[in-house]
CSV table of C-alpha atoms in Angstrom, one decimal:
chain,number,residue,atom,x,y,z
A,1,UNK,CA,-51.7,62.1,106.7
A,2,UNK,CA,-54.4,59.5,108.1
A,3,UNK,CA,-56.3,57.9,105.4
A,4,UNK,CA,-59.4,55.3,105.8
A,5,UNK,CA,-59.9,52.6,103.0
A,6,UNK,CA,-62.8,50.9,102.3
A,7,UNK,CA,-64.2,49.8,99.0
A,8,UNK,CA,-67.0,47.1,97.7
A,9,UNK,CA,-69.9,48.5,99.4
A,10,UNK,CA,-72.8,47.2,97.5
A,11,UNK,CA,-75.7,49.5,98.3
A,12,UNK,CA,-79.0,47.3,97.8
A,13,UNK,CA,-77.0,43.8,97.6
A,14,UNK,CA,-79.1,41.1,99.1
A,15,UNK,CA,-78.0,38.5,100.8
A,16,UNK,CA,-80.4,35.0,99.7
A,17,UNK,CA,-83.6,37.6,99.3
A,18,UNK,CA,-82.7,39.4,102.4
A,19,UNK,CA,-82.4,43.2,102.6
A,20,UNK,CA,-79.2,44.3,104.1
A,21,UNK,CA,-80.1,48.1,104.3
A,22,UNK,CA,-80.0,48.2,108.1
A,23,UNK,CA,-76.5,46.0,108.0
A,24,UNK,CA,-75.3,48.3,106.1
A,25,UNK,CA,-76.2,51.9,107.7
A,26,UNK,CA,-74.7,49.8,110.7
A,27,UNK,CA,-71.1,49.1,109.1
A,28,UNK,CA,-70.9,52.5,107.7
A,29,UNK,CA,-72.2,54.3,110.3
A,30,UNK,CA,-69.3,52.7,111.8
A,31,UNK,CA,-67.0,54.1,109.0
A,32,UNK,CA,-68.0,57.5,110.1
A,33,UNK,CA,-67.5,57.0,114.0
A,34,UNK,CA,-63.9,55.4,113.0
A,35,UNK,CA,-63.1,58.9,111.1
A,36,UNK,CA,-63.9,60.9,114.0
A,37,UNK,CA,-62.5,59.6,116.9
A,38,UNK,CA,-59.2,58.6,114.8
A,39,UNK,CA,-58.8,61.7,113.7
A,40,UNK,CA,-58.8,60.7,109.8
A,41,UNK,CA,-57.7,63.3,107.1
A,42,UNK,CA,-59.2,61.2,104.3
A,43,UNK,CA,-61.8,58.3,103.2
A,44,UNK,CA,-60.6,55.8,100.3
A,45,UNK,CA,-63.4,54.5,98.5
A,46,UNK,CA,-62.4,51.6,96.0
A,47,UNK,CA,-65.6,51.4,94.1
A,48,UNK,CA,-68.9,49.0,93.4
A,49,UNK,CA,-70.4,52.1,95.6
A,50,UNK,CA,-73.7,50.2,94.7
A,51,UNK,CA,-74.7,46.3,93.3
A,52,UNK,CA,-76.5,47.7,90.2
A,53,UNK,CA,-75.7,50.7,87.7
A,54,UNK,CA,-79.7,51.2,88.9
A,55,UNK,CA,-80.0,50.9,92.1
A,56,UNK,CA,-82.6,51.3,94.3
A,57,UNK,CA,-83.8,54.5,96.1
A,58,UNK,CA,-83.0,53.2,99.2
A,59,UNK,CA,-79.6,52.6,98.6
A,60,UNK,CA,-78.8,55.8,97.0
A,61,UNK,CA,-80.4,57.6,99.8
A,62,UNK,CA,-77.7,55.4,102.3
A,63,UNK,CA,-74.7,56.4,100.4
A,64,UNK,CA,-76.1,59.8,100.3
A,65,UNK,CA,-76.5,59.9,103.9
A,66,UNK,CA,-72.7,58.6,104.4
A,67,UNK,CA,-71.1,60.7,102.3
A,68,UNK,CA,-73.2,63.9,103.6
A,69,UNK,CA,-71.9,62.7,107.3
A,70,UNK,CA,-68.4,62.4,106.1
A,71,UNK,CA,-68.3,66.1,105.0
A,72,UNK,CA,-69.8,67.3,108.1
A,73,UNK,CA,-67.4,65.7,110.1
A,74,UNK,CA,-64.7,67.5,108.1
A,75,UNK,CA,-63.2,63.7,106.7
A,76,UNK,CA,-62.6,64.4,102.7
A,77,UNK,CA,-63.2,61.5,101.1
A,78,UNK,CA,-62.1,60.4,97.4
A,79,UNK,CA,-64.4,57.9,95.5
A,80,UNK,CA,-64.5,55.7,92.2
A,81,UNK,CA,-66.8,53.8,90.1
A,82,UNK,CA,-66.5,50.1,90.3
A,83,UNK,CA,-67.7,47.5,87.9
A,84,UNK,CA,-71.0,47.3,89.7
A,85,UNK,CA,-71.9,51.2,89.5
A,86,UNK,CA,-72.8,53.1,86.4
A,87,UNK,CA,-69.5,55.3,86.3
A,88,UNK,CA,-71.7,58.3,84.7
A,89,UNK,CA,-74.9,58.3,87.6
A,90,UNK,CA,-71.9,57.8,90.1
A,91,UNK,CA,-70.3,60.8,88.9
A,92,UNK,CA,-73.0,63.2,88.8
A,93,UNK,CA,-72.4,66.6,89.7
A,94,UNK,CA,-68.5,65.9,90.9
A,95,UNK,CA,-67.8,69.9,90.2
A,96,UNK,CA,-70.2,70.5,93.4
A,97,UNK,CA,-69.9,67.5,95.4
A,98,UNK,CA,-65.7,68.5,95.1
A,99,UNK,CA,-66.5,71.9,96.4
A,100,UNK,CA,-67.4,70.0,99.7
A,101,UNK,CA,-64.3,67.9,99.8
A,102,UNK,CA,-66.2,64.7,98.3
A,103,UNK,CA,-64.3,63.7,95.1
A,104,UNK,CA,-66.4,61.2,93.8
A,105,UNK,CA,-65.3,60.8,90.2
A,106,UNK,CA,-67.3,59.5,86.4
A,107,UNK,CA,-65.7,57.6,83.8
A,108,UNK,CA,-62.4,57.7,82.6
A,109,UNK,CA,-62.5,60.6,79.7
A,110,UNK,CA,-58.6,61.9,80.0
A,111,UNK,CA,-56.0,61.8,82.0
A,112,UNK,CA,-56.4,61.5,85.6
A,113,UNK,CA,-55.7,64.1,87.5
A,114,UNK,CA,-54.9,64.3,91.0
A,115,UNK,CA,-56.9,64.8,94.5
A,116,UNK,CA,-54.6,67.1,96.2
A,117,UNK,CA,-54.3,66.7,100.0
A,118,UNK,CA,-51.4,68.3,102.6
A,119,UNK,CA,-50.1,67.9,106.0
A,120,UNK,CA,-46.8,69.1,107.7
A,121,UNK,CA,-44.8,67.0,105.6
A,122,UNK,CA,-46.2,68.4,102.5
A,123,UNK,CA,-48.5,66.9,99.3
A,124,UNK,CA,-50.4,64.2,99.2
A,125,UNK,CA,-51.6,63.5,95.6
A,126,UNK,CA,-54.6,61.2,95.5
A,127,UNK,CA,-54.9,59.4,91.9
A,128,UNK,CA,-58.8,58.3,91.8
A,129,UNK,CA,-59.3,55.5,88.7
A,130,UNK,CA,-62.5,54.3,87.8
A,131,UNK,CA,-63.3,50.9,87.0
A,132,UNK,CA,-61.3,50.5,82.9
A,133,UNK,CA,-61.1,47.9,80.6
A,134,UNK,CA,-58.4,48.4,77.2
A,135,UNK,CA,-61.4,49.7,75.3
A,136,UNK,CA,-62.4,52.2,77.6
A,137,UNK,CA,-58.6,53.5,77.7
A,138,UNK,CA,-58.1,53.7,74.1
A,139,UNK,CA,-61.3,55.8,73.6
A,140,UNK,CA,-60.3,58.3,76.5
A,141,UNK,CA,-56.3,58.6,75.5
A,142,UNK,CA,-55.9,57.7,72.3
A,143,UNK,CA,-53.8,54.5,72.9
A,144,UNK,CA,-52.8,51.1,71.5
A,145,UNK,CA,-53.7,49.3,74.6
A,146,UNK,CA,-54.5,45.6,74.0
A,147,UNK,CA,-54.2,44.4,77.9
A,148,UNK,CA,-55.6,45.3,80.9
A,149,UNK,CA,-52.0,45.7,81.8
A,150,UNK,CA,-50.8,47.7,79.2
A,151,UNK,CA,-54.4,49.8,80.0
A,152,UNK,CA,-53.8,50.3,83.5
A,153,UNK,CA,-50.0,51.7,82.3
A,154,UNK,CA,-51.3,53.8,79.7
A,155,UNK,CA,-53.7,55.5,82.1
A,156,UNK,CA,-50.5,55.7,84.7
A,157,UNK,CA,-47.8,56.8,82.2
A,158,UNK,CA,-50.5,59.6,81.6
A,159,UNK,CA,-50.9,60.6,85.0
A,160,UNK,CA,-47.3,61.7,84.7
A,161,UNK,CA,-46.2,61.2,88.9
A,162,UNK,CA,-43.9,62.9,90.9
A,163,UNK,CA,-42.0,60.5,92.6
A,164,UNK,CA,-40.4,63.5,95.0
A,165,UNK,CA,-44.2,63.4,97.0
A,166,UNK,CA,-46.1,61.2,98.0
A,167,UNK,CA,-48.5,59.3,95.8
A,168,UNK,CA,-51.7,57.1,96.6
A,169,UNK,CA,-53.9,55.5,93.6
A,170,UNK,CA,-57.7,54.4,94.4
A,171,UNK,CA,-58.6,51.8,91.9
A,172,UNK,CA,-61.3,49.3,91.1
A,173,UNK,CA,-59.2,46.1,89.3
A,174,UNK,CA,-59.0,42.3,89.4
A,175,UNK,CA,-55.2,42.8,90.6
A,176,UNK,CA,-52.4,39.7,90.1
A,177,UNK,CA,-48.6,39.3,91.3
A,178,UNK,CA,-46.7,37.5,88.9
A,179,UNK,CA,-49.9,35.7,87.3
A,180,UNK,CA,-51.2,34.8,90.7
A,181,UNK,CA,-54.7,35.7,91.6
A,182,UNK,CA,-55.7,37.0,95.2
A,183,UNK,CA,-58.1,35.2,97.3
A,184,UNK,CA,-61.4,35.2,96.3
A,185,UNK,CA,-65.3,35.1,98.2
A,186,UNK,CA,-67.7,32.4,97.1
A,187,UNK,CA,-69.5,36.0,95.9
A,188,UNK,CA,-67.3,36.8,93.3
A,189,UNK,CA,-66.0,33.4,92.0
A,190,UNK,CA,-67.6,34.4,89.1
A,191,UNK,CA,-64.9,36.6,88.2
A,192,UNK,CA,-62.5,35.4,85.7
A,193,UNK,CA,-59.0,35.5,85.7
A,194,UNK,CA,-58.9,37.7,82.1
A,195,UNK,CA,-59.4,41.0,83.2
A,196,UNK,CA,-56.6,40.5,85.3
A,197,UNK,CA,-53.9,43.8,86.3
A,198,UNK,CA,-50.1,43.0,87.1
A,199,UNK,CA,-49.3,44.5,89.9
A,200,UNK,CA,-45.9,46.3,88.7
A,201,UNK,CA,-48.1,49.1,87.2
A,202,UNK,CA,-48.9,50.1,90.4
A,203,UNK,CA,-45.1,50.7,91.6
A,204,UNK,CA,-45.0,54.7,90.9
A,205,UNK,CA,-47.4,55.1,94.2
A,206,UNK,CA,-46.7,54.7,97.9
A,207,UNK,CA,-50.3,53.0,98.5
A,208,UNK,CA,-53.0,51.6,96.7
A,209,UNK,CA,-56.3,51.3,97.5
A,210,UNK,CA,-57.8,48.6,95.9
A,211,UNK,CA,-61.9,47.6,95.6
A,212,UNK,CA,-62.7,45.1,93.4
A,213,UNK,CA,-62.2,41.8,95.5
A,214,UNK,CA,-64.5,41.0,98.8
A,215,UNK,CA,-62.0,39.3,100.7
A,216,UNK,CA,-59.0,41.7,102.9
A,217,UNK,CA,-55.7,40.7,102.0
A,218,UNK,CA,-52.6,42.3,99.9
A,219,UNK,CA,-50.9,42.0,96.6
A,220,UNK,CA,-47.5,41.4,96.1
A,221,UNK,CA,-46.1,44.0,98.6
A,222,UNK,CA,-47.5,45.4,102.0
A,223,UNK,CA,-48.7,48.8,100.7
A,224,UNK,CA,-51.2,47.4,97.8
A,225,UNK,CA,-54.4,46.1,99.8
A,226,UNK,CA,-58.2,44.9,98.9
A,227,UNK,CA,-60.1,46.2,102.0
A,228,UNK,CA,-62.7,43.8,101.3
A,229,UNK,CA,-66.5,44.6,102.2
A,230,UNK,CA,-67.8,46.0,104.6
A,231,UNK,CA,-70.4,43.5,105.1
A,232,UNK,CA,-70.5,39.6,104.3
A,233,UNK,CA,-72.6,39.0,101.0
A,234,UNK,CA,-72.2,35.0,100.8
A,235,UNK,CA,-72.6,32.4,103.3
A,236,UNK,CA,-69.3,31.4,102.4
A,237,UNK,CA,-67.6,34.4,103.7
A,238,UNK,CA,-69.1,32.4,107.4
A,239,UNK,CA,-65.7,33.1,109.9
A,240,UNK,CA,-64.3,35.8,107.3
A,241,UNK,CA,-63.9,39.0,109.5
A,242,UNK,CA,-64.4,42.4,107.8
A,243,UNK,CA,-62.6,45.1,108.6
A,244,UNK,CA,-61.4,48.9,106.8
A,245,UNK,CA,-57.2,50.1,106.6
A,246,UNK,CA,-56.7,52.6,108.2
A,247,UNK,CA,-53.2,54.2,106.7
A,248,UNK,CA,-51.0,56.6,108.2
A,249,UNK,CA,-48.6,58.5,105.7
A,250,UNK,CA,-45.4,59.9,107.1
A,251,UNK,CA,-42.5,61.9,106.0
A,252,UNK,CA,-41.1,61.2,102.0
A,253,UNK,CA,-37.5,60.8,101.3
A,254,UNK,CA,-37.5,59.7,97.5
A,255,UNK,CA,-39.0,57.3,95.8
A,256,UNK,CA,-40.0,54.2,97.0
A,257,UNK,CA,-39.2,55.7,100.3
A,258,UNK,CA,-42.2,56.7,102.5
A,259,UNK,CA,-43.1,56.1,106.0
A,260,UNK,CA,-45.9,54.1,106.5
A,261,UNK,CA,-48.2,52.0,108.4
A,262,UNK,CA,-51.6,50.5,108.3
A,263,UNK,CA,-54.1,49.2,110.9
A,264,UNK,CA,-56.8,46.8,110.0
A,265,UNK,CA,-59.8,48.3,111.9
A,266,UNK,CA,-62.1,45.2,112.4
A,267,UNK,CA,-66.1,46.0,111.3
A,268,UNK,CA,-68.6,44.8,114.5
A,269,UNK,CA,-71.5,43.0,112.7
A,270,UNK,CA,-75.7,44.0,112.9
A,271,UNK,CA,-76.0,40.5,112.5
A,272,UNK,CA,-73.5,38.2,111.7
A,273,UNK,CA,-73.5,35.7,108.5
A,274,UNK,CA,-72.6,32.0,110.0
A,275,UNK,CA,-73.3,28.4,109.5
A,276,UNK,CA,-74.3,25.9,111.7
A,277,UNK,CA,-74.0,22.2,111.2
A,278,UNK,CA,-75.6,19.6,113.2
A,279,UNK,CA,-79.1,17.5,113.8
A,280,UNK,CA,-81.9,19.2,114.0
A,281,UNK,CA,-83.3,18.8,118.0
A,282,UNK,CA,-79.4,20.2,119.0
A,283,UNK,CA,-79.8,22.8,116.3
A,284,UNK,CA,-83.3,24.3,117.7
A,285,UNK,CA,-82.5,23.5,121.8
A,286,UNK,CA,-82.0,26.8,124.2
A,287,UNK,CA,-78.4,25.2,124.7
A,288,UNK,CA,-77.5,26.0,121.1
A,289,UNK,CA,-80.0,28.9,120.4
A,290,UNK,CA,-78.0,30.7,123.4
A,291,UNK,CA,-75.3,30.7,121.9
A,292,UNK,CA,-74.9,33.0,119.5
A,293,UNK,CA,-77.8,36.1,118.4
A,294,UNK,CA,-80.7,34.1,116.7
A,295,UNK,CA,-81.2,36.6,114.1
A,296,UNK,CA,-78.1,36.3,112.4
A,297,UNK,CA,-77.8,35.2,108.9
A,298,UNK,CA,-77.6,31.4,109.0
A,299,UNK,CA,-76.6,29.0,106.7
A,300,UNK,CA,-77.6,25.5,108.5
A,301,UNK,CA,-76.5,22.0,107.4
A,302,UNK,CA,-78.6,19.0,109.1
A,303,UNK,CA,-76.7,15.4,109.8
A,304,UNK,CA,-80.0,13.2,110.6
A,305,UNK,CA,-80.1,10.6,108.9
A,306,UNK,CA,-83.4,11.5,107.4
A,307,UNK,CA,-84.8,14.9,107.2
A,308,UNK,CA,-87.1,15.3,110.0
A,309,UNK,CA,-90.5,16.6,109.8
A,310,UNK,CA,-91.4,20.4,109.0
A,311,UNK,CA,-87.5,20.6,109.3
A,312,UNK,CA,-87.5,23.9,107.3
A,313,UNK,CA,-90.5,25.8,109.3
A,314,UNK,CA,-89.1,24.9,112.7
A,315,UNK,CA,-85.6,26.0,111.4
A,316,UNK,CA,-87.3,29.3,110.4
A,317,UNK,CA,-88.8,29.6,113.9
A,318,UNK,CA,-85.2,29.2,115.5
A,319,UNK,CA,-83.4,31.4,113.1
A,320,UNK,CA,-85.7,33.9,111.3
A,321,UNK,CA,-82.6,35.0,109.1
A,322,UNK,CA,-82.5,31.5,107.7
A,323,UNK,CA,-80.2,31.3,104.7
A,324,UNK,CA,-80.4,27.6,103.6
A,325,UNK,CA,-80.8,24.2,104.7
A,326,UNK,CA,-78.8,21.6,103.6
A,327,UNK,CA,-79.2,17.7,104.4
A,328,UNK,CA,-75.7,15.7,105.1
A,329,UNK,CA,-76.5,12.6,106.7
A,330,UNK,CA,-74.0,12.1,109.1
A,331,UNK,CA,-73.7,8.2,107.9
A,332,UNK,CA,-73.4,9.3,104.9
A,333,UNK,CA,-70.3,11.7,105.0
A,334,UNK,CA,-68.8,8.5,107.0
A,335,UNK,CA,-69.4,6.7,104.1
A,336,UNK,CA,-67.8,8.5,101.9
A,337,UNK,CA,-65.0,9.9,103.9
A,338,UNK,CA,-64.8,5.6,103.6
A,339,UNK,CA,-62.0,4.0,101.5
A,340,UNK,CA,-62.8,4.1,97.9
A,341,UNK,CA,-62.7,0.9,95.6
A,342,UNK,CA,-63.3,0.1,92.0
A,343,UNK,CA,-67.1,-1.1,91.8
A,344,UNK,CA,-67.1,-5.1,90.4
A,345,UNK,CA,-67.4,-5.3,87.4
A,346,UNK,CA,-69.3,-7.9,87.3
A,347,UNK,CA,-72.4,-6.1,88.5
A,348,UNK,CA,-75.1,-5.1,86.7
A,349,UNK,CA,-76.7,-1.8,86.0
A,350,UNK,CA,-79.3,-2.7,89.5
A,351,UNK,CA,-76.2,-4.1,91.4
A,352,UNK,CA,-73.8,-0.8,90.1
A,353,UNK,CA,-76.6,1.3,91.3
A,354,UNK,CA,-77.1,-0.4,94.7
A,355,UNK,CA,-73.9,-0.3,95.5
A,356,UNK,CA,-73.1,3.7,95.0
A,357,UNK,CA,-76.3,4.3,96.8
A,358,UNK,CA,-75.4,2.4,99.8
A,359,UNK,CA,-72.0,4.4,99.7
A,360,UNK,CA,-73.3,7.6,99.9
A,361,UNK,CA,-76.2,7.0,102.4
A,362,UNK,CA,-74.6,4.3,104.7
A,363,UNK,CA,-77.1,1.9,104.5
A,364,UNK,CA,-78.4,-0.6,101.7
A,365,UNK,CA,-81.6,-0.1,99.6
A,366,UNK,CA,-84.9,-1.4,101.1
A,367,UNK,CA,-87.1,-3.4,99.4
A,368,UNK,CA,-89.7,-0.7,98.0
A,369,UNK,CA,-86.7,0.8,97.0
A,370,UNK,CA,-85.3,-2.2,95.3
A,371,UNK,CA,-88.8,-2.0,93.6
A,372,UNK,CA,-88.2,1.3,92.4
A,373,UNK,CA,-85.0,0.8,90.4
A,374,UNK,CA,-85.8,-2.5,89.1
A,375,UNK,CA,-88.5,-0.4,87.6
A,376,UNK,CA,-86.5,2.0,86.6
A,377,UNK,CA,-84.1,-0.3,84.7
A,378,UNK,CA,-86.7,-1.6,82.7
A,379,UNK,CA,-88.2,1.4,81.4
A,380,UNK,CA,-84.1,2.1,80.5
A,381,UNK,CA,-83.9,-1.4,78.5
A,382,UNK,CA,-87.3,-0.7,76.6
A,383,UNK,CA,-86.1,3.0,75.4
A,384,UNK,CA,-82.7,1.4,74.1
């Protein structure tokens, strides 16, 4: 059985005010070629199908379009809610949508029951769970769940699984090993740690599928995997390559005893999310521009010593995907990559000032600028 995981596809995300609508037909449309010329039984889809539980109408017509091109290639495909989606718009009309081998599923309301696939070696049982948290367990199975632990093995213990086949779980969790946290994207550092799922819950099933995280990478063992976006959303995610599992299930001799592999099948980029970092004239020359596609996302730190004139609008003519500009004064980053030492303290509040100033820009305060703060500390003395 060849399966295809992807999660965290954020359908009318914007990256700093831009639309990523054609970056992500691209990466999907990439999904789709994947599926046919690997020959893949099944898509994984690990939730946060779109940024908003209202998203717009472009973004719903793009996952439209993906999952109608999955089902006319043949590819089943088994889908969850993440945090991100509105669990009851996701699951809208999953009776039909299953009819053409496109289990996307609603909230949790039960038990979970089982997508069931085959090959020559027999079942394949599919466990799709939506996006919980211990209140949304203990309305939908009647439990004393206090945890997002003891949810997520409340919601297992329910699913009651056969160890004798084999067993795969698509979820959408914050998911730790032994209290550790996986690594996380400067786009979801705003997730906390509380929320957080042990890993050991997940130890009935031969893979999981994880969404929920942006970043590719496993947890704990081989066989439990964030597939991470499909797209970057964060300049910070500059040098991060994307990429989908692809997961081939073999034969199963008991449990905990399944032949598997994976492949990380590397995503190839509309445009490209990057920094650059440098003065401004090397930034905008044909030597640099040359370099790499000038319509990529950019991110751009300048090192003159003072920002140059217009420095923004001639950025924006070099890279018209600008991101952000950021000034770092070269002589200042040598300053204060400089040894550090306790200010005298003897100095006054002019003298204290002076001196962190001329630490972090390289270069002592000029006489108009001497002006300034001697102003400045007078006004502080009258208001005391």
């Amino acid at each position: 059985m060849r399966l295809l995981h992807i999660s965290d596809v954020h359908a009318g995300k914007r990256l700093h005010g831009y639309s990523q609508e054609e970056d992500l037909a691209h990466a999907l449309a990439q999904v789709v070629d994947v599926c046919r010329e690997r020959s893949v039984d099944c898509v994984l889809v690990a939730g946060d199908l779109y940024d908003t539980t209202q998203p717009p109408d472009y973004a719903v017509t793009l996952v439209d379009g993906f999952l109608r091109d999955l089902a006319e290639a043949g590819v089943r495909v088994v889908a969850v809610p993440g945090n991100h989606d509105s669990a009851a718009r996701v699951g809208f009309a999953s009776p039909l949508l299953a009819a053409s081998g496109v289990h996307v599923v609603g909230p949790l309301e039960g038990p979970v029951e089982p997508v069931v696939l085959e090959d020559a070696h027999g079942e394949v049982r599919v466990w799709p769970v939506p996006f919980v948290r211990p209140a949304t367990v203990r309305a939908a199975l009647g439990c004393d769940a206090p945890s997002p632990t003891e949810a997520l093995a409340a919601v297992v213990d329910a699913m009651g699984v056969d160890g004798s086949v084999r067993n795969v779980c698509v979820a959408h969790q914050f998911v730790t090993s032994g209290g550790v946290g996986p690594e996380r994207s400067e786009s979801e550092l705003t997730l906390g740690d509380a929320d957080n799922v042990e890993v050991s819950v997940f130890d009935p099933f031969d893979y999981v599928a994880l969404g929920h995280l942006h970043r590719a990478q496993k947890v704990g063992r081989e066989t439990v995997r964030y597939s991470g976006t499909p797209l970057k959303y964060s300049r910070g995610e500059a040098g991060n390559d994307k990429s989908m599992v692809l997961v081939d299930l073999g034969e199963k001799r008991g449990p905990g005893d399944c032949d598997l592999s994976f492949e990380l099948v590397p995503f190839e980029p509309l445009r490209d999310v990057r920094q650059a970092c440098g003065p401004l004239e090397e930034l905008v020359s044909p030597e640099v521009l040359a370099l790499a596609p000038a319509d990529d996302y950019v991110a751009v730190t300048l090192t003159d010593d003072t920002l140059p004139l217009d420095a923004l609008g001639r950025l924006r003519e070099a890279y018209p995907n600008l991101l952000s500009l950021e000034h770092a004064p070269a002589s200042a980053t040598g300053a204060r990559e400089a040894e550090v030492r306790a200010p005298d303290p003897g100095l006054d509040l002019e003298g204290l000032f002076a001196g962190f100033f001329e630490a972090q820009r390289g270069h002592a305060m000029d006489d108009r600028q001497r002006a300034v703060l001697a102003e400045c500390v007078a006004l502080v003395g009258e208001g005391e």
